[in-house]
Coordinates of N, CA, C and O in Angstrom, one line a residue:
M99 N 0.9 -1.2 0.0 CA 0.0 0.0 0.0 C 0.9 1.2 0.0 O 1.8 1.3 0.8
S100 N 0.6 2.2 -0.9 CA 1.5 3.4 -1.0 C 1.2 4.3 0.1 O 0.1 4.3 0.7
A101 N 2.1 5.2 0.4 CA 1.9 6.2 1.4 C 0.7 7.2 1.1 O 0.0 7.6 2.0
V102 N 0.5 7.5 -0.2 CA -0.6 8.3 -0.6 C -1.9 7.7 -0.2 O -2.8 8.4 0.3
V103 N -2.1 6.4 -0.5 CA -3.3 5.7 -0.1 C -3.5 5.7 1.4 O -4.6 6.0 1.9
V104 N -2.5 5.5 2.2 CA -2.6 5.5 3.6 C -3.0 6.8 4.1 O -4.0 7.0 4.9
V105 N -2.4 7.9 3.6 CA -2.8 9.3 4.0 C -4.3 9.6 3.6 O -5.0 10.1 4.4
A106 N -4.7 9.1 2.4 CA -6.0 9.4 2.0 C -7.1 8.7 2.9 O -8.2 9.1 3.0
Q107 N -6.7 7.6 3.5 CA -7.6 6.9 4.4 C -7.7 7.5 5.8 O -8.6 7.2 6.5
L108 N -6.8 8.3 6.1 CA -6.8 8.9 7.5 C -7.9 10.0 7.5 O -8.1 10.7 6.6
A109 N -8.5 10.2 8.7 CA -9.5 11.2 8.9 C -8.8 12.6 9.0 O -9.2 13.5 8.3
S110 N -7.7 12.6 9.7 CA -7.0 13.9 9.8 C -5.6 13.6 10.4 O -5.4 12.7 11.1
V111 N -4.7 14.6 10.1 CA -3.3 14.5 10.6 C -2.9 15.9 11.0 O -3.2 16.9 10.2
N112 N -2.4 16.1 12.2 CA -1.8 17.4 12.6 C -0.4 17.2 13.2 O -0.3 16.4 14.1
L113 N 0.6 17.8 12.5 CA 1.9 17.7 13.0 C 2.5 19.0 13.3 O 2.2 20.0 12.5
K114 N 3.2 19.2 14.4 CA 3.8 20.4 14.7 C 5.3 20.2 14.9 O 5.8 19.3 15.6
L115 N 6.1 21.1 14.2 CA 7.6 21.0 14.4 C 7.9 22.3 15.2 O 7.9 23.4 14.7
D116 N 8.3 22.1 16.5 CA 8.6 23.2 17.3 C 9.9 23.9 16.9 O 10.0 25.1 16.8
E117 N 11.0 23.1 16.6 CA 12.2 23.6 16.1 C 13.1 22.5 15.6 O 13.2 21.5 16.3
A118 N 13.6 22.6 14.4 CA 14.6 21.7 13.9 C 15.8 22.6 13.5 O 15.6 23.6 12.9
S119 N 17.0 22.1 13.8 CA 18.2 22.9 13.5 C 19.1 22.0 12.7 O 19.2 20.8 12.9
F120 N 19.8 22.6 11.7 CA 20.8 21.9 10.9 C 21.9 22.9 10.7 O 21.6 24.0 10.2
T121 N 23.1 22.5 10.9 CA 24.2 23.4 10.7 C 24.8 23.2 9.3 O 24.6 22.2 8.7
E122 N 25.6 24.2 8.9 CA 26.3 24.2 7.6 C 27.2 23.0 7.6 O 27.3 22.2 6.7
R123 N 27.9 22.7 8.8 CA 28.8 21.6 8.9 C 28.0 20.3 8.7 O 28.5 19.3 8.2
G124 N 26.8 20.3 9.2 CA 25.9 19.1 9.1 C 25.6 18.8 7.7 O 25.6 17.6 7.2
W125 N 25.3 19.8 6.9 CA 25.0 19.6 5.4 C 26.3 19.0 4.8 O 26.2 18.1 4.0
T126 N 27.4 19.6 5.1 CA 28.7 19.1 4.5 C 29.0 17.7 4.9 O 29.4 16.8 4.1
L127 N 28.8 17.3 6.2 CA 29.0 15.9 6.7 C 28.1 15.0 5.9 O 28.5 13.9 5.6
L128 N 26.8 15.4 5.8 CA 25.9 14.5 5.1 C 26.4 14.3 3.7 O 26.3 13.1 3.2
A129 N 26.8 15.3 3.0 CA 27.4 15.2 1.6 C 28.6 14.2 1.6 O 28.7 13.4 0.7
E130 N 29.5 14.3 2.6 CA 30.7 13.5 2.6 C 30.4 12.1 3.0 O 30.9 11.1 2.4
Q131 N 29.4 11.8 3.9 CA 29.1 10.5 4.4 C 28.2 9.7 3.5 O 28.1 8.5 3.6
A132 N 27.4 10.5 2.8 CA 26.4 9.8 1.9 C 26.5 10.4 0.5 O 25.6 11.1 0.1
P133 N 27.5 10.0 -0.2 CA 27.7 10.6 -1.6 C 26.6 10.3 -2.5 O 26.3 11.0 -3.4
D134 N 25.9 9.1 -2.3 CA 24.7 8.8 -3.2 C 23.6 9.8 -2.9 O 22.9 10.2 -3.9
I135 N 23.5 10.3 -1.7 CA 22.4 11.3 -1.4 C 22.9 12.7 -1.8 O 22.1 13.5 -2.2
Y136 N 24.2 12.9 -1.7 CA 24.8 14.2 -2.0 C 24.3 14.7 -3.4 O 24.0 15.9 -3.6
G137 N 24.3 13.8 -4.4 CA 23.8 14.2 -5.7 C 22.4 14.7 -5.7 O 22.0 15.4 -6.7
L138 N 21.6 14.4 -4.7 CA 20.2 14.9 -4.6 C 20.1 16.2 -3.9 O 19.1 16.8 -4.0
I139 N 21.2 16.6 -3.2 CA 21.2 17.9 -2.5 C 21.8 19.0 -3.3 O 23.0 18.9 -3.6
P140 N 21.1 19.9 -3.8 CA 21.7 21.0 -4.6 C 22.8 21.8 -3.7 O 22.6 22.0 -2.5
L141 N 23.9 22.1 -4.4 CA 24.9 22.9 -3.7 C 24.4 24.1 -3.1 O 24.8 24.6 -2.0
E142 N 23.4 24.8 -3.7 CA 22.8 26.0 -3.2 C 22.2 25.8 -1.9 O 22.2 26.6 -1.0
L143 N 21.6 24.6 -1.7 CA 21.0 24.3 -0.4 C 22.1 24.1 0.7 O 21.9 24.6 1.8
I144 N 23.2 23.5 0.4 CA 24.3 23.3 1.3 C 24.8 24.7 1.7 O 25.1 25.0 2.9
R145 N 24.9 25.6 0.7 CA 25.4 27.0 1.0 C 24.5 27.8 1.8 O 24.8 28.9 2.2
I146 N 23.2 27.4 2.0 CA 22.3 28.2 2.8 C 22.8 28.4 4.3 O 22.4 29.3 4.9
G147 N 23.7 27.5 4.7 CA 24.3 27.6 6.0 C 23.4 27.0 7.1 O 22.7 26.1 6.9
D148 N 23.5 27.5 8.3 CA 22.8 27.0 9.4 C 21.3 27.3 9.2 O 20.9 28.4 8.7
V149 N 20.5 26.4 9.7 CA 19.0 26.5 9.5 C 18.3 26.2 10.8 O 18.6 25.2 11.4
K150 N 17.4 27.0 11.2 CA 16.4 26.7 12.3 C 15.0 26.9 11.7 O 14.7 27.9 11.1
A151 N 14.3 25.8 11.7 CA 13.0 25.8 11.1 C 11.9 25.4 12.1 O 12.2 24.6 13.1
M152 N 10.7 25.9 11.9 CA 9.5 25.5 12.7 C 8.3 25.5 11.8 O 8.3 26.2 10.8
G153 N 7.3 24.7 12.1 CA 6.2 24.7 11.2 C 5.1 23.8 11.7 O 5.2 23.1 12.7
N154 N 4.1 23.8 10.8 CA 2.9 22.9 11.1 C 2.5 22.3 9.8 O 2.6 22.9 8.7
F155 N 1.9 21.0 9.9 CA 1.3 20.4 8.7 C 0.0 19.8 9.2 O -0.1 19.2 10.3
S156 N -1.0 20.1 8.5 CA -2.4 19.5 8.8 C -3.0 18.9 7.5 O -2.8 19.4 6.4
Y157 N -3.8 17.9 7.8 CA -4.4 17.2 6.7 C -5.8 16.7 7.2 O -5.9 16.2 8.3
D158 N -6.8 16.9 6.4 CA -8.1 16.2 6.5 C -8.5 15.9 5.1 O -7.8 16.2 4.1
R159 N -9.6 15.3 5.0 CA -10.0 14.8 3.6 C -10.3 15.9 2.6 O -10.4 15.7 1.5
R160 N -10.4 17.1 3.1 CA -10.7 18.3 2.3 C -9.5 19.0 1.9 O -9.4 19.6 0.8
Q161 N -8.4 19.1 2.7 CA -7.3 20.0 2.5 C -6.1 19.6 3.3 O -6.2 19.1 4.4
A162 N -4.9 19.8 2.6 CA -3.6 19.7 3.3 C -3.0 21.1 3.3 O -3.0 21.8 2.4
T163 N -2.4 21.4 4.5 CA -1.8 22.7 4.7 C -0.4 22.6 5.3 O -0.3 21.8 6.3
L164 N 0.6 23.3 4.8 CA 1.9 23.3 5.3 C 2.3 24.7 5.6 O 2.2 25.6 4.7
D165 N 2.7 25.0 6.8 CA 3.2 26.3 7.2 C 4.6 26.1 7.7 O 4.8 25.2 8.6
L166 N 5.6 26.9 7.2 CA 7.0 26.7 7.5 C 7.7 28.0 7.6 O 7.5 28.9 6.8
K167 N 8.4 28.2 8.7 CA 9.3 29.4 8.8 C 10.7 28.9 9.1 O 10.9 27.9 9.8
A168 N 11.7 29.5 8.4 CA 13.0 29.1 8.6 C 13.9 30.3 8.7 O 13.8 31.3 7.9
N169 N 14.8 30.3 9.7 CA 15.9 31.3 9.8 C 17.1 30.6 9.4 O 17.5 29.6 9.9
T170 N 17.8 31.2 8.4 CA 19.0 30.6 7.8 C 20.1 31.7 7.7 O 19.8 32.9 7.8
D171 N 21.3 31.3 7.5 CA 22.4 32.2 7.3 C 22.3 33.0 6.0 O 22.9 34.0 5.9
A172 N 21.4 32.5 5.1 CA 21.2 33.2 3.9 C 19.9 34.1 3.9 O 19.5 34.6 2.9
G173 N 19.3 34.2 5.0 CA 18.0 35.0 5.2 C 16.9 34.2 5.8 O 17.0 33.0 6.0
D174 N 15.8 34.9 6.0 CA 14.7 34.3 6.7 C 13.5 34.1 5.6 O 13.3 35.0 4.8
I175 N 12.9 33.0 5.7 CA 11.7 32.7 4.8 C 10.5 32.2 5.6 O 10.7 31.6 6.6
A176 N 9.4 32.4 5.0 CA 8.1 31.9 5.6 C 7.3 31.4 4.3 O 7.2 32.1 3.3
T177 N 6.7 30.3 4.5 CA 5.8 29.8 3.4 C 4.6 29.1 3.9 O 4.6 28.6 5.0
R178 N 3.5 29.2 3.1 CA 2.3 28.5 3.4 C 1.8 27.9 2.1 O 1.7 28.6 1.1
M179 N 1.5 26.6 2.1 CA 1.0 25.9 1.0 C -0.3 25.2 1.3 O -0.3 24.5 2.4
T180 N -1.3 25.2 0.5 CA -2.5 24.5 0.7 C -2.8 23.7 -0.6 O -2.6 24.3 -1.7
L181 N -3.4 22.6 -0.5 CA -3.9 21.8 -1.6 C -5.2 21.2 -1.1 O -5.2 20.5 -0.1
D182 N -6.3 21.4 -1.9 CA -7.5 20.8 -1.5 C -7.9 19.6 -2.3 O -7.2 19.2 -3.2
S183 N -8.9 18.9 -1.9 CA -9.3 17.6 -2.5 C -9.7 17.8 -4.0 O -9.8 16.8 -4.7
E184 N -10.0 19.0 -4.5 CA -10.4 19.2 -5.9 C -9.1 19.5 -6.7 O -9.3 19.8 -7.9
G185 N -7.9 19.5 -6.1 CA -6.7 19.8 -6.9 C -6.4 21.3 -6.9 O -5.4 21.7 -7.6
R186 N -7.1 22.1 -6.2 CA -6.7 23.5 -6.2 C -5.6 23.8 -5.2 O -5.6 23.1 -4.1
Y187 N -4.7 24.7 -5.5 CA -3.6 24.9 -4.6 C -3.3 26.4 -4.5 O -3.7 27.2 -5.4
E188 N -2.8 26.8 -3.4 CA -2.3 28.2 -3.1 C -1.0 28.1 -2.4 O -0.8 27.2 -1.6
A189 N -0.1 29.0 -2.7 CA 1.2 29.0 -2.0 C 1.7 30.4 -1.9 O 1.5 31.2 -2.8
T190 N 2.3 30.7 -0.8 CA 3.0 32.0 -0.6 C 4.4 31.7 -0.1 O 4.6 30.7 0.6
L191 N 5.3 32.6 -0.5 CA 6.7 32.5 0.0 C 7.1 34.0 0.2 O 7.0 34.8 -0.7
N192 N 7.6 34.2 1.4 CA 8.1 35.6 1.8 C 9.5 35.4 2.3 O 9.7 34.6 3.2
G193 N 10.4 36.2 1.8 CA 11.8 36.2 2.2 C 12.3 37.6 2.6 O 12.0 38.6 1.8
D194 N 13.0 37.7 3.7 CA 13.6 39.0 4.1 C 15.1 38.9 3.9 O 15.7 38.1 4.4
S195 N 15.6 39.8 3.0 CA 17.0 40.0 2.8 C 17.7 38.7 2.5 O 18.6 38.3 3.2
I196 N 17.2 38.0 1.5 CA 17.7 36.7 1.1 C 19.1 37.0 0.4 O 19.2 37.7 -0.6
N197 N 20.1 36.3 1.0 CA 21.5 36.5 0.4 C 21.7 35.5 -0.7 O 22.2 34.4 -0.5
V198 N 21.3 35.9 -1.9 CA 21.4 35.0 -3.0 C 22.9 34.7 -3.4 O 23.3 33.6 -3.7
A199 N 23.8 35.7 -3.2 CA 25.2 35.6 -3.5 C 25.8 34.5 -2.6 O 26.8 33.9 -3.0
R200 N 25.3 34.3 -1.4 CA 25.9 33.2 -0.6 C 25.6 31.8 -1.2 O 26.4 30.9 -1.2
M201 N 24.4 31.7 -1.8 CA 24.0 30.4 -2.4 C 24.5 30.2 -3.8 O 24.8 29.1 -4.2
V202 N 24.6 31.3 -4.6 CA 25.0 31.2 -5.9 C 26.1 32.3 -6.2 O 25.7 33.4 -6.6
P203 N 27.3 32.0 -5.8 CA 28.3 33.1 -5.8 C 28.6 33.8 -7.1 O 28.9 35.0 -7.1
D204 N 28.4 33.2 -8.2 CA 28.8 33.8 -9.5 C 27.5 34.5 -10.1 O 27.6 35.1 -11.2
F205 N 26.4 34.6 -9.5 CA 25.2 35.2 -10.0 C 25.2 36.6 -9.6 O 25.6 37.0 -8.5
P206 N 24.8 37.5 -10.6 CA 24.8 39.0 -10.3 C 23.8 39.5 -9.2 O 24.0 40.5 -8.6
L207 N 22.8 38.7 -8.9 CA 21.8 39.1 -7.9 C 22.5 38.8 -6.5 O 22.8 37.6 -6.2
E208 N 22.6 39.8 -5.7 CA 23.3 39.7 -4.4 C 22.3 39.4 -3.3 O 22.6 38.5 -2.5
R209 N 21.3 40.2 -3.2 CA 20.4 40.1 -2.0 C 19.0 40.6 -2.5 O 18.9 41.5 -3.3
T210 N 18.0 40.0 -1.9 CA 16.6 40.5 -2.3 C 15.6 40.2 -1.2 O 15.8 39.3 -0.4
D211 N 14.6 41.0 -1.1 CA 13.4 40.7 -0.4 C 12.4 40.2 -1.4 O 12.4 40.6 -2.5
L212 N 11.5 39.3 -1.0 CA 10.6 38.6 -1.9 C 9.3 38.3 -1.3 O 9.2 37.8 -0.2
A213 N 8.2 38.6 -2.0 CA 6.9 38.2 -1.6 C 6.3 37.5 -2.9 O 6.1 38.2 -3.9
L214 N 6.0 36.2 -2.8 CA 5.6 35.5 -4.0 C 4.3 34.8 -3.6 O 4.1 34.3 -2.5
Q215 N 3.3 34.8 -4.6 CA 2.1 34.1 -4.4 C 1.8 33.3 -5.7 O 2.0 33.7 -6.8
A216 N 1.3 32.1 -5.5 CA 0.9 31.2 -6.7 C -0.4 30.5 -6.3 O -0.6 30.2 -5.2
Q217 N -1.3 30.4 -7.3 CA -2.5 29.6 -7.1 C -2.9 29.0 -8.4 O -2.6 29.5 -9.4
G218 N -3.7 28.0 -8.3 CA -4.2 27.3 -9.5 C -4.8 26.0 -9.2 O -5.3 25.7 -8.1
V219 N -4.8 25.1 -10.2 CA -5.4 23.8 -10.1 C -4.6 22.8 -10.9 O -4.0 23.2 -11.9
E220 N -4.6 21.6 -10.4 CA -4.0 20.5 -11.1 C -4.9 20.2 -12.3 O -6.1 19.9 -12.0
G221 N -4.4 20.3 -13.5 CA -5.3 20.2 -14.7 C -5.7 18.8 -15.1 O -6.6 18.7 -16.0
G222 N -5.2 17.8 -14.5 CA -5.7 16.4 -14.8 C -5.1 15.7 -16.0 O -5.2 14.6 -16.2
Q223 N -4.3 16.5 -16.9 CA -3.7 15.9 -18.0 C -2.2 15.8 -17.7 O -1.6 16.5 -16.9
K224 N -1.5 14.9 -18.4 CA -0.1 14.6 -18.2 C 0.7 15.8 -18.7 O 0.4 16.3 -19.8
A225 N 1.7 16.3 -18.0 CA 2.6 17.3 -18.4 C 4.0 16.7 -18.7 O 4.2 15.6 -18.3
N226 N 4.8 17.4 -19.3 CA 6.2 16.9 -19.6 C 7.0 16.8 -18.3 O 7.9 16.0 -18.2
V227 N 6.7 17.7 -17.4 CA 7.5 17.7 -16.1 C 6.7 16.9 -15.1 O 5.7 17.4 -14.6
G228 N 7.2 15.8 -14.6 CA 6.5 15.0 -13.6 C 5.2 14.5 -14.1 O 5.0 14.3 -15.3
S229 N 4.2 14.3 -13.3 CA 2.9 13.8 -13.7 C 1.8 14.7 -13.5 O 0.6 14.4 -13.6
L230 N 2.1 16.0 -13.1 CA 1.0 17.0 -12.9 C 0.9 17.9 -14.0 O 1.9 18.3 -14.6
A231 N -0.2 18.4 -14.3 CA -0.5 19.4 -15.3 C -1.0 20.7 -14.6 O -2.2 20.9 -14.6
L232 N -0.2 21.4 -14.0 CA -0.6 22.6 -13.2 C -1.0 23.7 -14.1 O -0.4 24.0 -15.1
K233 N -2.1 24.4 -13.7 CA -2.5 25.6 -14.3 C -2.7 26.6 -13.2 O -3.3 26.3 -12.2
G234 N -2.3 27.9 -13.5 CA -2.5 28.9 -12.5 C -1.8 30.2 -12.8 O -1.5 30.5 -13.9
T235 N -1.7 31.0 -11.7 CA -1.1 32.3 -11.8 C 0.0 32.4 -10.7 O 0.0 31.7 -9.7
V236 N 0.9 33.3 -11.0 CA 2.0 33.6 -10.1 C 2.2 35.1 -10.1 O 2.0 35.8 -11.1
S237 N 2.4 35.6 -8.9 CA 2.8 37.1 -8.8 C 3.9 37.2 -7.7 O 3.9 36.4 -6.7
A238 N 4.8 38.1 -8.0 CA 5.9 38.2 -7.0 C 6.4 39.7 -7.1 O 6.3 40.4 -8.1
V239 N 6.8 40.2 -5.9 CA 7.3 41.5 -5.8 C 8.6 41.4 -5.0 O 8.6 40.8 -3.9
A240 N 9.7 41.9 -5.6 CA 10.9 42.0 -4.9 C 11.1 43.5 -4.5 O 11.5 44.3 -5.4
S241 N 10.8 43.9 -3.3 CA 10.8 45.3 -3.0 C 12.1 46.0 -3.0 O 12.3 47.1 -3.3
H242 N 13.2 45.2 -2.6 CA 14.5 45.7 -2.6 C 15.4 44.6 -3.1 O 15.5 43.5 -2.5
T243 N 16.1 44.9 -4.2 CA 17.0 43.9 -4.8 C 18.3 44.5 -5.1 O 18.4 45.6 -5.7
H244 N 19.4 43.9 -4.7 CA 20.8 44.3 -4.9 C 21.4 43.5 -6.1 O 21.5 42.3 -5.9
I245 N 21.7 44.2 -7.1 CA 22.3 43.6 -8.3 C 23.6 44.3 -8.6 O 23.5 45.6 -8.9
L246 N 24.7 43.7 -8.6 CA 26.0 44.3 -9.0 C 26.3 45.6 -8.2 O 26.7 46.6 -8.8
G247 N 25.9 45.5 -6.9 CA 26.3 46.7 -6.1 C 25.2 47.8 -6.1 O 25.4 48.8 -5.4
Y248 N 24.2 47.7 -6.8 CA 23.1 48.7 -6.9 C 21.8 48.2 -6.3 O 21.5 47.1 -6.6
E249 N 21.1 49.0 -5.6 CA 19.8 48.6 -5.1 C 18.7 49.1 -6.0 O 18.6 50.3 -6.3
Y250 N 17.9 48.1 -6.4 CA 16.7 48.4 -7.2 C 15.5 48.2 -6.4 O 15.5 47.3 -5.5
E251 N 14.4 48.9 -6.6 CA 13.2 48.8 -5.9 C 12.1 48.3 -6.8 O 12.1 48.7 -8.0
N252 N 11.2 47.5 -6.3 CA 10.0 47.1 -7.0 C 10.1 46.4 -8.3 O 9.6 46.8 -9.3
F253 N 10.8 45.3 -8.2 CA 10.7 44.3 -9.4 C 9.4 43.6 -9.2 O 9.0 43.1 -8.1
I254 N 8.6 43.5 -10.3 CA 7.3 42.9 -10.2 C 7.2 41.8 -11.3 O 7.6 42.0 -12.4
L255 N 6.7 40.7 -10.9 CA 6.4 39.6 -11.9 C 5.0 39.2 -11.7 O 4.5 38.9 -10.6
E256 N 4.3 39.1 -12.9 CA 2.9 38.6 -13.0 C 2.9 37.6 -14.1 O 3.4 37.8 -15.1
G257 N 2.3 36.4 -13.8 CA 2.3 35.4 -14.9 C 1.2 34.4 -14.7 O 0.5 34.3 -13.7
S258 N 1.1 33.7 -15.8 CA 0.1 32.5 -15.8 C 0.8 31.4 -16.5 O 1.7 31.5 -17.3
Y259 N 0.4 30.2 -16.1 CA 1.0 29.0 -16.6 C 0.0 27.9 -16.8 O -1.0 27.8 -16.1
A260 N 0.2 27.1 -17.8 CA -0.6 25.9 -18.1 C 0.3 25.0 -18.8 O 1.4 25.4 -19.3
P261 N 0.0 23.7 -19.0 CA 0.9 22.8 -19.7 C 1.1 23.4 -21.1 O 0.2 23.8 -21.8
N262 N 2.4 23.5 -21.5 CA 2.8 24.0 -22.8 C 2.5 25.5 -23.1 O 2.7 25.9 -24.2
H263 N 2.1 26.3 -22.1 CA 1.8 27.7 -22.3 C 2.2 28.5 -21.1 O 1.7 28.2 -20.0
Y264 N 3.0 29.5 -21.3 CA 3.4 30.4 -20.2 C 3.4 31.8 -20.6 O 3.8 32.1 -21.7
E265 N 2.8 32.7 -19.8 CA 2.8 34.1 -20.1 C 3.3 34.8 -18.8 O 3.0 34.4 -17.7
A266 N 4.1 35.9 -19.0 CA 4.6 36.6 -17.9 C 4.9 38.1 -18.3 O 5.2 38.4 -19.4
I267 N 4.8 38.9 -17.3 CA 5.2 40.3 -17.3 C 6.2 40.5 -16.2 O 5.9 40.2 -15.1
L268 N 7.4 41.1 -16.6 CA 8.4 41.4 -15.6 C 8.6 42.9 -15.7 O 8.8 43.4 -16.8
A269 N 8.4 43.6 -14.6 CA 8.5 45.1 -14.6 C 9.4 45.6 -13.5 O 9.6 44.9 -12.5
L270 N 10.0 46.7 -13.7 CA 10.7 47.4 -12.7 C 10.2 48.8 -12.6 O 10.0 49.5 -13.6
D271 N 9.9 49.2 -11.3 CA 9.4 50.5 -11.0 C 10.3 51.2 -10.0 O 10.0 51.3 -8.8
D272 N 11.5 51.6 -10.5 CA 12.5 52.1 -9.6 C 12.7 53.6 -9.9 O 12.4 54.1 -11.0
S273 N 13.1 54.4 -8.9 CA 13.3 55.8 -9.1 C 14.3 56.1 -10.2 O 14.3 57.2 -10.7
N274 N 15.2 55.2 -10.4 CA 16.3 55.5 -11.4 C 15.9 54.9 -12.8 O 16.8 54.9 -13.7
G275 N 14.8 54.2 -12.9 CA 14.5 53.6 -14.2 C 13.3 52.7 -14.1 O 13.0 52.2 -13.0
T276 N 12.6 52.5 -15.2 CA 11.5 51.6 -15.3 C 11.6 50.7 -16.6 O 12.2 51.2 -17.5
F277 N 11.0 49.6 -16.5 CA 10.8 48.8 -17.8 C 9.6 47.9 -17.6 O 9.2 47.6 -16.5
N278 N 9.1 47.4 -18.7 CA 8.0 46.5 -18.7 C 8.3 45.5 -19.8 O 8.3 45.8 -21.0
L279 N 8.5 44.2 -19.5 CA 8.8 43.2 -20.4 C 7.7 42.1 -20.4 O 7.4 41.6 -19.3
E280 N 7.1 41.9 -21.6 CA 6.1 40.9 -21.7 C 6.6 39.7 -22.5 O 7.3 39.9 -23.5
A281 N 6.4 38.5 -22.0 CA 6.8 37.3 -22.7 C 5.7 36.2 -22.7 O 4.9 36.1 -21.8
E282 N 5.8 35.5 -23.8 CA 4.8 34.4 -23.9 C 5.6 33.2 -24.6 O 6.4 33.4 -25.5
Y283 N 5.3 32.0 -24.0 CA 5.9 30.8 -24.6 C 4.8 29.8 -24.8 O 4.0 29.5 -23.9
L284 N 4.7 29.3 -26.0 CA 3.7 28.3 -26.4 C 4.4 27.2 -27.1 O 5.0 27.4 -28.1
K285 N 4.3 26.0 -26.5 CA 5.0 24.9 -27.0 C 4.0 24.1 -27.9 O 2.9 23.8 -27.5
E286 N 4.4 23.8 -29.1 CA 3.6 23.1 -30.0 C 3.5 21.6 -29.5 O 4.5 21.1 -29.1
R287 N 2.3 21.1 -29.6 CA 2.2 19.7 -29.1 C 2.6 18.7 -30.1 O 2.5 18.7 -31.2

């Protein structure tokens, strides 16, 4: 019997994580001691450094919800994700002063604040990536972003996605400049 079937038969589950800690040295030791697992751990995750996390997971036959907060050497994040029995989902991710340069040293983005929201529904048809065909919208605001030593304000992303079709608007509303870029990708079947 698969884990999914077992969870589906349960009336409800409530789990609380008061605090879990993992050090940067712990990430490194895991990589050294378990090289087969190391290939599954992105280097950017190891570079996140020390982590203290807390959260809640709840499930009943109508909805599953995950709330997670993490304090890391690369910044603090909070996320909430819900998935209901009809396949509808919502997710938020908020990050304060995320040190991207720590995780991806050669990338020009150094530090950012981020507020991201996504919502949609599992479309029921097979997609090329995994077995889900997600359809929905995403919006994100990076209120303060440091790129190559300069601070930009108000990067905005609005988009929609469906199997084989993506649309997005990326905009900057900064006191030193603005732009508005619209993109669409449609993959032929």
